[in-house]
GROMACS .gro file of C-alpha atoms in nm:
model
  165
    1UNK     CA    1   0.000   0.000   0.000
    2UNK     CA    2   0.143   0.304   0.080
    3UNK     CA    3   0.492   0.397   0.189
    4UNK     CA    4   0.418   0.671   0.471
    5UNK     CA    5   0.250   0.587   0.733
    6UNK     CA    6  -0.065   0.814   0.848
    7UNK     CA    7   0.062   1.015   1.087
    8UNK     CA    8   0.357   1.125   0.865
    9UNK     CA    9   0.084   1.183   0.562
   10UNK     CA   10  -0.130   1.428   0.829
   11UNK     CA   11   0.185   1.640   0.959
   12UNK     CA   12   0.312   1.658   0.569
   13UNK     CA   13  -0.009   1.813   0.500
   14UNK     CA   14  -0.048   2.038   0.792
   15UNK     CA   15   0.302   2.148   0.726
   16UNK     CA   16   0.189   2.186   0.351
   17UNK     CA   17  -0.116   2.332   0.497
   18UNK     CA   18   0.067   2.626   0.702
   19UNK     CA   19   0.315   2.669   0.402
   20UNK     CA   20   0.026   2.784   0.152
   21UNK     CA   21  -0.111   2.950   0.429
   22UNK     CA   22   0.183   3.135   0.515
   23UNK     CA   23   0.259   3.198   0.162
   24UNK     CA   24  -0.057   3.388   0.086
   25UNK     CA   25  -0.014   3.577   0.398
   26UNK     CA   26   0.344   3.701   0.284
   27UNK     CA   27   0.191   3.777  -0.033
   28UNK     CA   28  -0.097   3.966   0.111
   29UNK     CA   29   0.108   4.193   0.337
   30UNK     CA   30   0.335   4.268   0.047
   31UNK     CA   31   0.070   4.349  -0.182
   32UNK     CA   32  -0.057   4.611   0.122
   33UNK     CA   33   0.274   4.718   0.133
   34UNK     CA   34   0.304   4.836  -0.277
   35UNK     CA   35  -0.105   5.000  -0.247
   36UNK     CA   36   0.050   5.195   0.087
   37UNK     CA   37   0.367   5.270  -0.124
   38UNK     CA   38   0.160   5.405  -0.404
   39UNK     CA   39  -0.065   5.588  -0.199
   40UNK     CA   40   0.239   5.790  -0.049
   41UNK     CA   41   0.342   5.841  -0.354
   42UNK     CA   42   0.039   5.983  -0.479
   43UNK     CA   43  -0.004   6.196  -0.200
   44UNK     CA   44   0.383   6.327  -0.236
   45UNK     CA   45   0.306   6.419  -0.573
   46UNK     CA   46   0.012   6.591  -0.527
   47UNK     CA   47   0.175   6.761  -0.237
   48UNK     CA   48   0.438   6.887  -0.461
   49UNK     CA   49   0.169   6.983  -0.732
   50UNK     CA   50  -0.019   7.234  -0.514
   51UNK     CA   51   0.332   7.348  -0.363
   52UNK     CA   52   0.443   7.450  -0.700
   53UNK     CA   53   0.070   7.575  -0.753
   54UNK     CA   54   0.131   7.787  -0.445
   55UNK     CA   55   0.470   7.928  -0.523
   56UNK     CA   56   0.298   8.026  -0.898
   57UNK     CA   57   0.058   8.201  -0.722
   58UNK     CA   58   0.215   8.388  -0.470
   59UNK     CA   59   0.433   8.478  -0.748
   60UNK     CA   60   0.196   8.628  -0.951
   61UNK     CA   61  -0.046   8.806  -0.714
   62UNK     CA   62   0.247   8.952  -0.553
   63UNK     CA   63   0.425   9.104  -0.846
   64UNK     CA   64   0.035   9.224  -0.933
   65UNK     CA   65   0.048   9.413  -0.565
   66UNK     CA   66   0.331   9.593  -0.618
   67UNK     CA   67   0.261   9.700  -0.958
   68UNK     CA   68  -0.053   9.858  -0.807
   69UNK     CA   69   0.131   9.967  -0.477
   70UNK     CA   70   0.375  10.194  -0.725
   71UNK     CA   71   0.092  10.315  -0.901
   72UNK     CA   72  -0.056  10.417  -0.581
   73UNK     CA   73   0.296  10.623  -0.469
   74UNK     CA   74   0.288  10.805  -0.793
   75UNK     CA   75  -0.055  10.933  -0.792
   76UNK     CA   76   0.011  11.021  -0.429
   77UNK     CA   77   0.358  11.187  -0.437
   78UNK     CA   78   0.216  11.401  -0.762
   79UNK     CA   79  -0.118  11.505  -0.547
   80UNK     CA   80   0.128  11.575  -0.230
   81UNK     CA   81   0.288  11.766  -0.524
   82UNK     CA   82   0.059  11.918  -0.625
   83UNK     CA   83  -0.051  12.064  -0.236
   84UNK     CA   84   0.095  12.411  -0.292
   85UNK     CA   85  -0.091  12.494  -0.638
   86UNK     CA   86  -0.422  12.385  -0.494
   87UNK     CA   87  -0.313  12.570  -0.119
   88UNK     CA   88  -0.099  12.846  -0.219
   89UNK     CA   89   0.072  13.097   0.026
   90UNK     CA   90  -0.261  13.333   0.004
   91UNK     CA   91  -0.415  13.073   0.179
   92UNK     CA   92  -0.208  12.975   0.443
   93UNK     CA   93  -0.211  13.349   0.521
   94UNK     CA   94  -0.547  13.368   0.533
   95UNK     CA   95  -0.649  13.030   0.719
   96UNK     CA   96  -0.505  12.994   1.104
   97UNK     CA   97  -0.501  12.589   1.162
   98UNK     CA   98  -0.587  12.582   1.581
   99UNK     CA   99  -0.434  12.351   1.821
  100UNK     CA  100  -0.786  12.200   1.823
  101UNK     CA  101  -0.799  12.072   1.515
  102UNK     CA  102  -0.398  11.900   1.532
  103UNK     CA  103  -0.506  11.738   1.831
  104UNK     CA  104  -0.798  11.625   1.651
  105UNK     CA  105  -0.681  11.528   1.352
  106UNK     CA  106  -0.335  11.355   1.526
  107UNK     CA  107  -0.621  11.159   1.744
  108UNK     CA  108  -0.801  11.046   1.443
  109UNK     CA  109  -0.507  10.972   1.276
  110UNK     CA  110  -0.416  10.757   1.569
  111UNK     CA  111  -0.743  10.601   1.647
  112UNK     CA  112  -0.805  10.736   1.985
  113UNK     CA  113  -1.025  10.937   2.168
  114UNK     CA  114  -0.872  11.292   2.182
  115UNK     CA  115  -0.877  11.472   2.543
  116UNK     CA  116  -1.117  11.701   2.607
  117UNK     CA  117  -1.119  12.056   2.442
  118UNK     CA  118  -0.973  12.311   2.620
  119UNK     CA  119  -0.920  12.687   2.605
  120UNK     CA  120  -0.548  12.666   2.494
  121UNK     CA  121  -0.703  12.458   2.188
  122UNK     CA  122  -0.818  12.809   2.032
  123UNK     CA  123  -0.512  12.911   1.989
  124UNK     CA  124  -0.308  12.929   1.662
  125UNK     CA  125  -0.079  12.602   1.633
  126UNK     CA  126   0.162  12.739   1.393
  127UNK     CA  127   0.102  12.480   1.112
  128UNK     CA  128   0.019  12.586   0.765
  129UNK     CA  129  -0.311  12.512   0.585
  130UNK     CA  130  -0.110  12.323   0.308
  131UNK     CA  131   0.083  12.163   0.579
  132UNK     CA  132  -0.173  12.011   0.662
  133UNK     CA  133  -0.328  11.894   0.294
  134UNK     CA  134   0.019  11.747   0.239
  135UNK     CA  135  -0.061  11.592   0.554
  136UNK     CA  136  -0.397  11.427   0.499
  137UNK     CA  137  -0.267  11.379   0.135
  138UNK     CA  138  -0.003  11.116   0.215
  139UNK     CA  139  -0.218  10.983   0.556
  140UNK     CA  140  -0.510  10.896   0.200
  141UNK     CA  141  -0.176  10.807   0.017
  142UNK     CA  142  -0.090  10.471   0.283
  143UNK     CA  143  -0.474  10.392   0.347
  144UNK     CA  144  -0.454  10.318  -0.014
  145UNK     CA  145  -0.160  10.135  -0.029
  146UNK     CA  146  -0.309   9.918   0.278
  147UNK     CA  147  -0.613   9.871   0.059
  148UNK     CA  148  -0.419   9.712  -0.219
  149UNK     CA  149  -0.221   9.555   0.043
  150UNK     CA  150  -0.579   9.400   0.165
  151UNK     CA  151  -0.691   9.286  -0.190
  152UNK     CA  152  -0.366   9.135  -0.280
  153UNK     CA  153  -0.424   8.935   0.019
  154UNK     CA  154  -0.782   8.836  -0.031
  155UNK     CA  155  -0.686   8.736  -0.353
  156UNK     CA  156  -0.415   8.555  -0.235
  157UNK     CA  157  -0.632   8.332   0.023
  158UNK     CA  158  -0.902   8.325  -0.246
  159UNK     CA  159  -0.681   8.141  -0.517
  160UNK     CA  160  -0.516   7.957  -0.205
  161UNK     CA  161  -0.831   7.800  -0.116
  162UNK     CA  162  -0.968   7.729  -0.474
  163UNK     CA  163  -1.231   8.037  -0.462
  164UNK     CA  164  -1.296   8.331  -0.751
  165UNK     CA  165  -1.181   8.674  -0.667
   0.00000   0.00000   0.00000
C-alpha cells in the first residue's frame, strides 16, 4: 500500500497546509505594502503639485500688488505735489489751523479718543493750511496702499483655497 505511514501523511499536509497558508499571507502583506507605497506616492506628488501651484501664485499676485502699490505712490507723491498749487501761500495766510484741530486730527489719525477741548485749543498752532493737505494727502496716500495691500491678500487666500476673486 502506501509507503508513509498516516501520521507522517497528516503532519506533511499540515506542514503543507501552514506553508500555503503562510505563503498567501506574505503575499498579502506585500501586496498592502506596494497599495500603501503608491498611496504615499500619490499623496507626495500631489503635495508637490499644489506646492508649486502655491509658489505660482504667490508669485503672480504679488508682483500684481506691487505693480498697483507703485501706481498708488505716484498718484500720491504728484497730489502731495501738487498741495501748494491747490493751497498756495494766500491761503495759508489767510487760514489759522488751531491747536484744536492737530489734536484732533493727530487723534483720528491715531485712532483714539482725543482729550477734552480746552481753552489753549483756540489758539493758533503754527502749522500751515497746506501743511496740513500734504498731511492728509499722504495719511489717504498709505490707506490706499493698505487697501491694495488687503486685496492682494484676499486674492491671495481666495486662489489659495480654490475660490474666484
Amino acid at each position: 500500500m502506501s509507503v508513509i505511514p498516516w501520521p507522517y501523511r497528516l503532519l506533511a499536509l499540515a506542514a503543507l497546509g501552514v506553508a500555503l497558508i503562510g505563503s498567501g499571507w506574505i503575499k498579502g502583506a506585500s501586496q498592502v505594502q506596494a497599495q500603501w507605497d503608491a498611496a504615499v506616492q500619490q499623496q507626495t506628488l500631489q503635495a508637490a503639485v499644489a506646492r508649486e501651484r502655491q509658489a505660482q501664485t504667490t508669485v503672480k499676485v504679488v508682483t500684481e500688488y506691487v505693480d498697483r502699490v507703485r501706481v498708488v505712490r505716484e498718484k500720491g507723491d504728484t497730489i502731495i505735489k501738487e498741495v501748494p498749487v491747490y493751497v498756495p501761500v494766500q491761503a495759508d495766510a489767510a487760514c489759522t489751523i488751531n491747536r484744536g484741530f492737530v489734536r484732533l486730527h493727530d487723534a483720528a489719525a491715531a485712532g483714539e479718543l482725543p482729550e477734552p477741548a480746552r481753552d489753549a485749543d483756540a489758539a493758533a498752532a503754527g502749522i500751515a493750511l497746506s501743511a496740513v493737505a500734504g498731511t492728509v494727502a499722504a495719511n489717504y496716500q498709505t490707506c490706499h496702499e493698505n487697501a491694495e495691500q488687503l486685496r492682494a491678500l484676499q486674492e491671495w487666500v481666495g486662489e489659495m483655497t480654490g475660490g474666484t476673486k
